[in-house]
Backbone as numpy.savetxt, mean C-alpha at the origin, in Angstrom:
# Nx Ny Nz CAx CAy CAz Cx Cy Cz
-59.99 13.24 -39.25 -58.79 12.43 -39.19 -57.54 13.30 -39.25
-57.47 14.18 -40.13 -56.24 14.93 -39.85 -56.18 16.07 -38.77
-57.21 15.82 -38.25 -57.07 16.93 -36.57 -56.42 15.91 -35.90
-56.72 14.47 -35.74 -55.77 13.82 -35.36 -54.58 13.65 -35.05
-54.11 13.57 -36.50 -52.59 13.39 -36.84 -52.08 14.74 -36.68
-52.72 15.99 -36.40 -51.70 17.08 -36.49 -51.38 17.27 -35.12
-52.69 16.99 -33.78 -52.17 16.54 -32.59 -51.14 15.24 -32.66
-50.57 14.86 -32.90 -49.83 14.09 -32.68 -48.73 14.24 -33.44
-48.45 14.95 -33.87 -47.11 15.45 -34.57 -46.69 16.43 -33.80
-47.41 17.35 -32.73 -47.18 18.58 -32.37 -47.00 17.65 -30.35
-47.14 16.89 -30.44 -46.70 16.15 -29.25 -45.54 16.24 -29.16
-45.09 16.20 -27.64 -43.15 15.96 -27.33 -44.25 15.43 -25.99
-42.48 14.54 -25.83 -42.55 13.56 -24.40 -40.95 13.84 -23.61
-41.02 14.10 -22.46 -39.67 14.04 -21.40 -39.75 13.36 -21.05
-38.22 12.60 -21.30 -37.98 11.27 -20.63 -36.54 11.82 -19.94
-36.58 11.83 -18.16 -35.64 11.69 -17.61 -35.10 10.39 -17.23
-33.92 10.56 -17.12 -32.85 9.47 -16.80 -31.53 9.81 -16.27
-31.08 9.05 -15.13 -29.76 9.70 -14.64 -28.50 9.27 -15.87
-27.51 9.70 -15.90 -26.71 9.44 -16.89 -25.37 9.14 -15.65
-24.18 7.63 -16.26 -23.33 7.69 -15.01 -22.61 8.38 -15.25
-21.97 8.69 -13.44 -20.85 10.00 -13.42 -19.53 8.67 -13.34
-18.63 9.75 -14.39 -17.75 9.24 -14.38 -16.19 10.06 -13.15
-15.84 9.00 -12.53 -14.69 9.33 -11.43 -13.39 9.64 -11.87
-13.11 11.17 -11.83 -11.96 11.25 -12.34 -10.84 10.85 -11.50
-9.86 9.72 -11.76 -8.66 9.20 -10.45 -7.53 9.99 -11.37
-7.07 10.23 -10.38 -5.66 11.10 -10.58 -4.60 10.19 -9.23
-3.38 9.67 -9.54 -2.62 8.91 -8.78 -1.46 9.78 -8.76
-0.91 9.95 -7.82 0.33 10.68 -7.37 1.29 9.64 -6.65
2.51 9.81 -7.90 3.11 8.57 -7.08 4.90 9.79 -6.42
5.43 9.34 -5.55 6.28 9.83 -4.82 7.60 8.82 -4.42
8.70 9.12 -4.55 9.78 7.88 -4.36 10.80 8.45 -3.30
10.74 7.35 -2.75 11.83 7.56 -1.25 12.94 7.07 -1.21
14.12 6.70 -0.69 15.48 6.46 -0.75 15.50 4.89 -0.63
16.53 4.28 -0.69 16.64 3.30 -0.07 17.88 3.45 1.11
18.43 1.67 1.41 19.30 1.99 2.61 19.70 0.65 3.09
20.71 0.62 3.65 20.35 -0.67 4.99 19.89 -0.79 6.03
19.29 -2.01 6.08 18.78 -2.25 7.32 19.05 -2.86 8.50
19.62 -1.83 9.26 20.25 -1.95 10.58 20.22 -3.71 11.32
20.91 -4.44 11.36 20.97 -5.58 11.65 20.63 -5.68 13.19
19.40 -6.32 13.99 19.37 -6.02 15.34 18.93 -4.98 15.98
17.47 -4.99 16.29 16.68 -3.58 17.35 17.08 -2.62 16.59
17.64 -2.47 14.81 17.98 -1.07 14.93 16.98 -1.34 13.81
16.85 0.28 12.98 15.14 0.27 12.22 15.95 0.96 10.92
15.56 0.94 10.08 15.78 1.63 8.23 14.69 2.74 8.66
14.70 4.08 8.20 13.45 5.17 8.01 13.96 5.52 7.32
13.13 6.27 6.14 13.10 7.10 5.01 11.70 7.80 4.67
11.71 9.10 4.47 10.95 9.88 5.10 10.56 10.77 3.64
9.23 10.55 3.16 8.89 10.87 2.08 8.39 12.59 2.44
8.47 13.85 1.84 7.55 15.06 2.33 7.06 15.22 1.03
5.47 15.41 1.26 4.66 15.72 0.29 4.17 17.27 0.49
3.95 18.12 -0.53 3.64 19.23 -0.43 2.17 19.50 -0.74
1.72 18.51 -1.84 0.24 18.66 -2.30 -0.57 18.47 -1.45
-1.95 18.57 -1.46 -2.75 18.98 -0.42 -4.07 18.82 -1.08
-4.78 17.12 -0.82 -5.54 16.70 -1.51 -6.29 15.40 -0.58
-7.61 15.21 -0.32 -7.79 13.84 0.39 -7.88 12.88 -0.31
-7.14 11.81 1.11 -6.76 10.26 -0.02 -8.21 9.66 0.39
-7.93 8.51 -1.19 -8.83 7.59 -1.07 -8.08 6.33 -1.31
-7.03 6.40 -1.66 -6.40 5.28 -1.61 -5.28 5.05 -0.98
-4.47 4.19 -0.97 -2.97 4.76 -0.74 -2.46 2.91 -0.74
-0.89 2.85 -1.65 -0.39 1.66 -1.82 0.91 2.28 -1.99
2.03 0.79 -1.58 2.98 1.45 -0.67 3.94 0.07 -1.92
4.91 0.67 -2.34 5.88 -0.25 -3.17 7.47 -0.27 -2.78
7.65 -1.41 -2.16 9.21 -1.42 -1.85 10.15 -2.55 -2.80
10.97 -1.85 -3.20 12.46 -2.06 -4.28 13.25 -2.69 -4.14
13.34 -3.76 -4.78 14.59 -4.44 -4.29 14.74 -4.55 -3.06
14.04 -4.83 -2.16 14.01 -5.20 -0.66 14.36 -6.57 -0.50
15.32 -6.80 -0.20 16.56 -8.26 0.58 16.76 -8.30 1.60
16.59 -9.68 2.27 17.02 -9.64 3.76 16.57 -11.10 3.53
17.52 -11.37 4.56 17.47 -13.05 4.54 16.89 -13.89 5.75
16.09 -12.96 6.45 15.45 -13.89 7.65 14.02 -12.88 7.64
12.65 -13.30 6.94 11.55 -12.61 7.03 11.14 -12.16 7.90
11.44 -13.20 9.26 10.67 -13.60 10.53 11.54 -11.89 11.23
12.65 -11.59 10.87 13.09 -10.99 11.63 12.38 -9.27 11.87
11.63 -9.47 10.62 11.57 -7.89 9.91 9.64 -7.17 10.31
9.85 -6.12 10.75 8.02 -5.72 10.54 8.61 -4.48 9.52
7.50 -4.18 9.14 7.65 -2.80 8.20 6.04 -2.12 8.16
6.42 -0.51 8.68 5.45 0.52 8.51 5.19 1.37 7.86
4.47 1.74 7.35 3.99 2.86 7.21 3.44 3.96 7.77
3.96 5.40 8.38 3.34 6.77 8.94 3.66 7.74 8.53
2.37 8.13 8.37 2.11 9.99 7.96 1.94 10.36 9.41
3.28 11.07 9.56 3.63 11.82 10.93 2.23 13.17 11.21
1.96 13.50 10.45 0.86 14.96 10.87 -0.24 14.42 11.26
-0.65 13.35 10.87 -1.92 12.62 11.55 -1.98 11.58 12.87
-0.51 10.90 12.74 -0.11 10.43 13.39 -1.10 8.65 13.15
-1.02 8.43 11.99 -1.75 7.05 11.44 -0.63 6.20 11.10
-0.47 5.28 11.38 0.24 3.94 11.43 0.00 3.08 10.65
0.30 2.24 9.94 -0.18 0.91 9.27 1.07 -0.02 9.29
0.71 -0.83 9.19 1.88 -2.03 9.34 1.11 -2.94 8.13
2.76 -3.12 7.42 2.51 -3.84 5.67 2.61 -5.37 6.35
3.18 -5.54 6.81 3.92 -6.84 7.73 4.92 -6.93 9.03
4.58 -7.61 9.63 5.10 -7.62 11.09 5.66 -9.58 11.43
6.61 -9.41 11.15 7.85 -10.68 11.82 6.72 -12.32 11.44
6.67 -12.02 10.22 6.20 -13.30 9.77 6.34 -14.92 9.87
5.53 -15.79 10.80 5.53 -16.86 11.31 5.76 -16.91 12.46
6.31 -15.78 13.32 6.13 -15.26 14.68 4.54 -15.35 15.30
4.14 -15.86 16.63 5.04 -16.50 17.46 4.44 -18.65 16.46
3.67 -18.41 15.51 3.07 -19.47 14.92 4.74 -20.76 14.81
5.30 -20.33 13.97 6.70 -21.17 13.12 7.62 -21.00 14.42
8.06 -20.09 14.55 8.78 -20.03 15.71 9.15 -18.57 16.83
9.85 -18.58 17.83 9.83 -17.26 18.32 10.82 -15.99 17.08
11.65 -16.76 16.40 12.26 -15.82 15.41 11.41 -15.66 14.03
10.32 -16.30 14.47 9.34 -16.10 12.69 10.35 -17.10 11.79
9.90 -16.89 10.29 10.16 -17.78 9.33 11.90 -17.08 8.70
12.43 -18.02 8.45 13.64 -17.92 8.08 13.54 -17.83 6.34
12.48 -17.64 6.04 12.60 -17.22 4.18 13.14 -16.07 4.10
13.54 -16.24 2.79 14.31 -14.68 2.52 13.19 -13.86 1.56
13.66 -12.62 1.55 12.91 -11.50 0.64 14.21 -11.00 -0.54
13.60 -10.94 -1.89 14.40 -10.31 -2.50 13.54 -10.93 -4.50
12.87 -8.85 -3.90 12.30 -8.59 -4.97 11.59 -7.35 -4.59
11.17 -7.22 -5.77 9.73 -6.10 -5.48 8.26 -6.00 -4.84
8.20 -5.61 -3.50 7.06 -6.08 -2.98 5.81 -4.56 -3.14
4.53 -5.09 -3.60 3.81 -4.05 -3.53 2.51 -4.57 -2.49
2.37 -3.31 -1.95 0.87 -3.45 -0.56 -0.07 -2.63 -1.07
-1.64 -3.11 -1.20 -2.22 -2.27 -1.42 -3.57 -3.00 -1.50
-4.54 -2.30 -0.65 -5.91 -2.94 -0.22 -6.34 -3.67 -1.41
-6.13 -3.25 -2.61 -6.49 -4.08 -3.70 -6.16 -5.25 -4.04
-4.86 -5.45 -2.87 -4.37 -7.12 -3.33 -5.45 -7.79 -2.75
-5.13 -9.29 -2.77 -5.60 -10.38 -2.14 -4.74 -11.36 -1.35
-3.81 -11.36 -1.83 -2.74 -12.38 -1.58 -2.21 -11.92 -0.46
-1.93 -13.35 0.63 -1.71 -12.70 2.13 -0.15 -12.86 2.21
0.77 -11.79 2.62 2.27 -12.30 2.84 2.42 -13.26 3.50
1.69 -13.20 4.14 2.64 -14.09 5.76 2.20 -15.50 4.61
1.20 -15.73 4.37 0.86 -17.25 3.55 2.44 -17.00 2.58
2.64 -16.14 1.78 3.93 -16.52 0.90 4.97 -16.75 1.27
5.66 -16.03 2.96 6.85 -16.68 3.29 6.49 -17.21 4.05
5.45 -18.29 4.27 5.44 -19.40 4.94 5.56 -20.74 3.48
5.03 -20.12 2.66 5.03 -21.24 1.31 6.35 -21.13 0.38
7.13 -20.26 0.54 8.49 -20.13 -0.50 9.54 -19.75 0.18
10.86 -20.82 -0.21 11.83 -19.99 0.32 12.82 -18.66 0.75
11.98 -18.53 -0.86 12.74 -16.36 -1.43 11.28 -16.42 -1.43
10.87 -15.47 -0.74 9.10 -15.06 -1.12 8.98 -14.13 -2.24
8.30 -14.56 -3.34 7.94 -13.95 -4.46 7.85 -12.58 -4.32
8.48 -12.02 -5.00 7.84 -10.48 -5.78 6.79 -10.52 -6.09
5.73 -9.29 -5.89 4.30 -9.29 -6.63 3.59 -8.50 -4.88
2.36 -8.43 -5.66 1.67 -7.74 -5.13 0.97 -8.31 -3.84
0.72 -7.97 -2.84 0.35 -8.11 -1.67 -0.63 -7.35 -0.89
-1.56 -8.38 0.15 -2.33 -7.15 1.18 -1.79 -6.96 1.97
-1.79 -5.73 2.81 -0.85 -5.12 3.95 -1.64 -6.09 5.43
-0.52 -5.99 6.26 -1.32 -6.95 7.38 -2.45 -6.02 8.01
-2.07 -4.49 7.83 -3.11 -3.43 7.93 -4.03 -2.71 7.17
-5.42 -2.54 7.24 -5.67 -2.32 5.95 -4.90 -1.09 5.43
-4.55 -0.10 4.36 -4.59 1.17 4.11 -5.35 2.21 4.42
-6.49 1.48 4.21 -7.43 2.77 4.51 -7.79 3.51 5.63
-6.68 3.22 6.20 -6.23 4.00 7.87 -6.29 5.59 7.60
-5.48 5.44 6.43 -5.20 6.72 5.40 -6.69 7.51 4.87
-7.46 6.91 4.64 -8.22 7.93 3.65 -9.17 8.45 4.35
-9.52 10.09 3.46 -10.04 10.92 4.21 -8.71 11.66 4.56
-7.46 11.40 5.07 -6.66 12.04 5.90 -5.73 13.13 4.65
-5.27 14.62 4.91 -4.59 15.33 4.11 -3.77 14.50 3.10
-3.00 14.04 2.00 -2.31 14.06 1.51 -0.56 14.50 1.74
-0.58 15.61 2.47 0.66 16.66 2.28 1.36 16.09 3.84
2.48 16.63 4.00 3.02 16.66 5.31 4.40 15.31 4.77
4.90 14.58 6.08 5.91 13.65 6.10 5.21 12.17 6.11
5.64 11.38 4.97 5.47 9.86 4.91 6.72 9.04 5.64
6.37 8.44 6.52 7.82 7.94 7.21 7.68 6.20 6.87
8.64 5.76 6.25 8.53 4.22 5.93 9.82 3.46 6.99
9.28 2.62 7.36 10.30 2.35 8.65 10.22 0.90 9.03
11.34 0.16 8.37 11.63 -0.75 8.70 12.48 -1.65 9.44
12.02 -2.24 10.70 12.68 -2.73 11.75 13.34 -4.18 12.01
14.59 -4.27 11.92 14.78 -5.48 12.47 15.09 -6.35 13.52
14.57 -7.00 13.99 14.07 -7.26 15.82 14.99 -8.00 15.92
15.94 -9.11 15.42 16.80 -9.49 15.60 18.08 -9.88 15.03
19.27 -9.88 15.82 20.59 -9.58 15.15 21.02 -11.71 14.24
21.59 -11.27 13.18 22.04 -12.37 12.63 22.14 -12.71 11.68
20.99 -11.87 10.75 20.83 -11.62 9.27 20.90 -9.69 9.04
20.72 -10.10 7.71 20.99 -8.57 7.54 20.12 -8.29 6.20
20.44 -6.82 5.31 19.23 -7.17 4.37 19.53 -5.21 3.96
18.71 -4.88 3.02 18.46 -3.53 2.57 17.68 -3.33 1.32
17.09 -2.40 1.48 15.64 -1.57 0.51 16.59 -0.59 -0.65
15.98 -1.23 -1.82 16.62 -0.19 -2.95 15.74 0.90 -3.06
14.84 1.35 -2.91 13.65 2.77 -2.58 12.30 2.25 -2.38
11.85 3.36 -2.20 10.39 2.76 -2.25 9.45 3.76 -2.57
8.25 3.52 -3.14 7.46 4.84 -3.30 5.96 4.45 -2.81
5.35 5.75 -2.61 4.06 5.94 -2.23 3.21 6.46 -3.36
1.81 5.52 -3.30 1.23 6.00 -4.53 -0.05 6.76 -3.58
-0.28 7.74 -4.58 -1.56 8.58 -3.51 -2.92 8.67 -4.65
-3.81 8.64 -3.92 -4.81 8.43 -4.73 -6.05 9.73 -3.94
């Protein structure tokens, strides 16, 4: 009996198991100017340059105090000139649906875009007169962006297609992920 027990004290057992990896996120956020916005075919740009040099996996786009009193009139982009990738946050909302000038709600607040929203713009200035501040999905996804360098020129560029209202961006920043 105790040859037994001394085998079995002198036993070990390996037990593998994966253990989870944890994701280190690091967010780089970057702030751009504001301005007015050219009343009529003319466009707002403000032109972010990043120096770091890192691939995105995310990317969400926050504009400031952005006012203008005819939604329908306005698209707004996003491009990183070195890749030459495009996204569009929103483009002349209720156009050609509401009417050929889009929806006559106004903007004036803080709007944020970012694949993580849910909430569709064009549904908010079709449902409110001042379309809420808060967070939003871009009419494009973001992830146009990822995978792509980090570094180079962010160009934010907002256009207004027609003359009659008017409007302007207090800054805006880019968050990089």
């Amino acid at each position: 009996m105790s040859k037994i027990v001394e085998e079995i004290r002198t036993a070990t057992a390996t037990v593998d198991f994966p253990l989870p990896s944890i994701r280190k996120t690091c967010i780089s956020t970057f702030v751009g100017n504001g301005g007015n916005i050219p009343d009529g075919y003319g466009s707002f740009q403000d032109d972010i340059v990043i120096t770091e040099n890192f691939t995105l996996t995310s990317v969400s786009v926050a504009l400031e105090n952005l006012a203008h009193t005819w939604v329908g009139d306005l698209t707004v982009r996003l491009r990183h000139l070195e890749s030459d990738t495009v996204v569009e946050l929103f483009r002349r909302p209720g156009q050609p649906y509401f009417s050929s000038s889009g929806y006559s709600n106004d903007l004036k607040g803080d709007y944020i875009f970012s694949d993580n929203n849910t909430c569709k713009f064009d549904v908010a200035a079709a449902e409110n007169p001042v379309i809420p501040g808060g967070n939003y999905a871009p009419l494009q996804s973001l992830c146009a962006f990822n995978n792509v360098s980090s570094a180079g020129t962010w160009r934010l560029i907002i256009t207004d297609c027609s003359a009659g209202d008017s409007g302007s961006l207090g800054s805006w920043s880019l968050n990089l992920e």
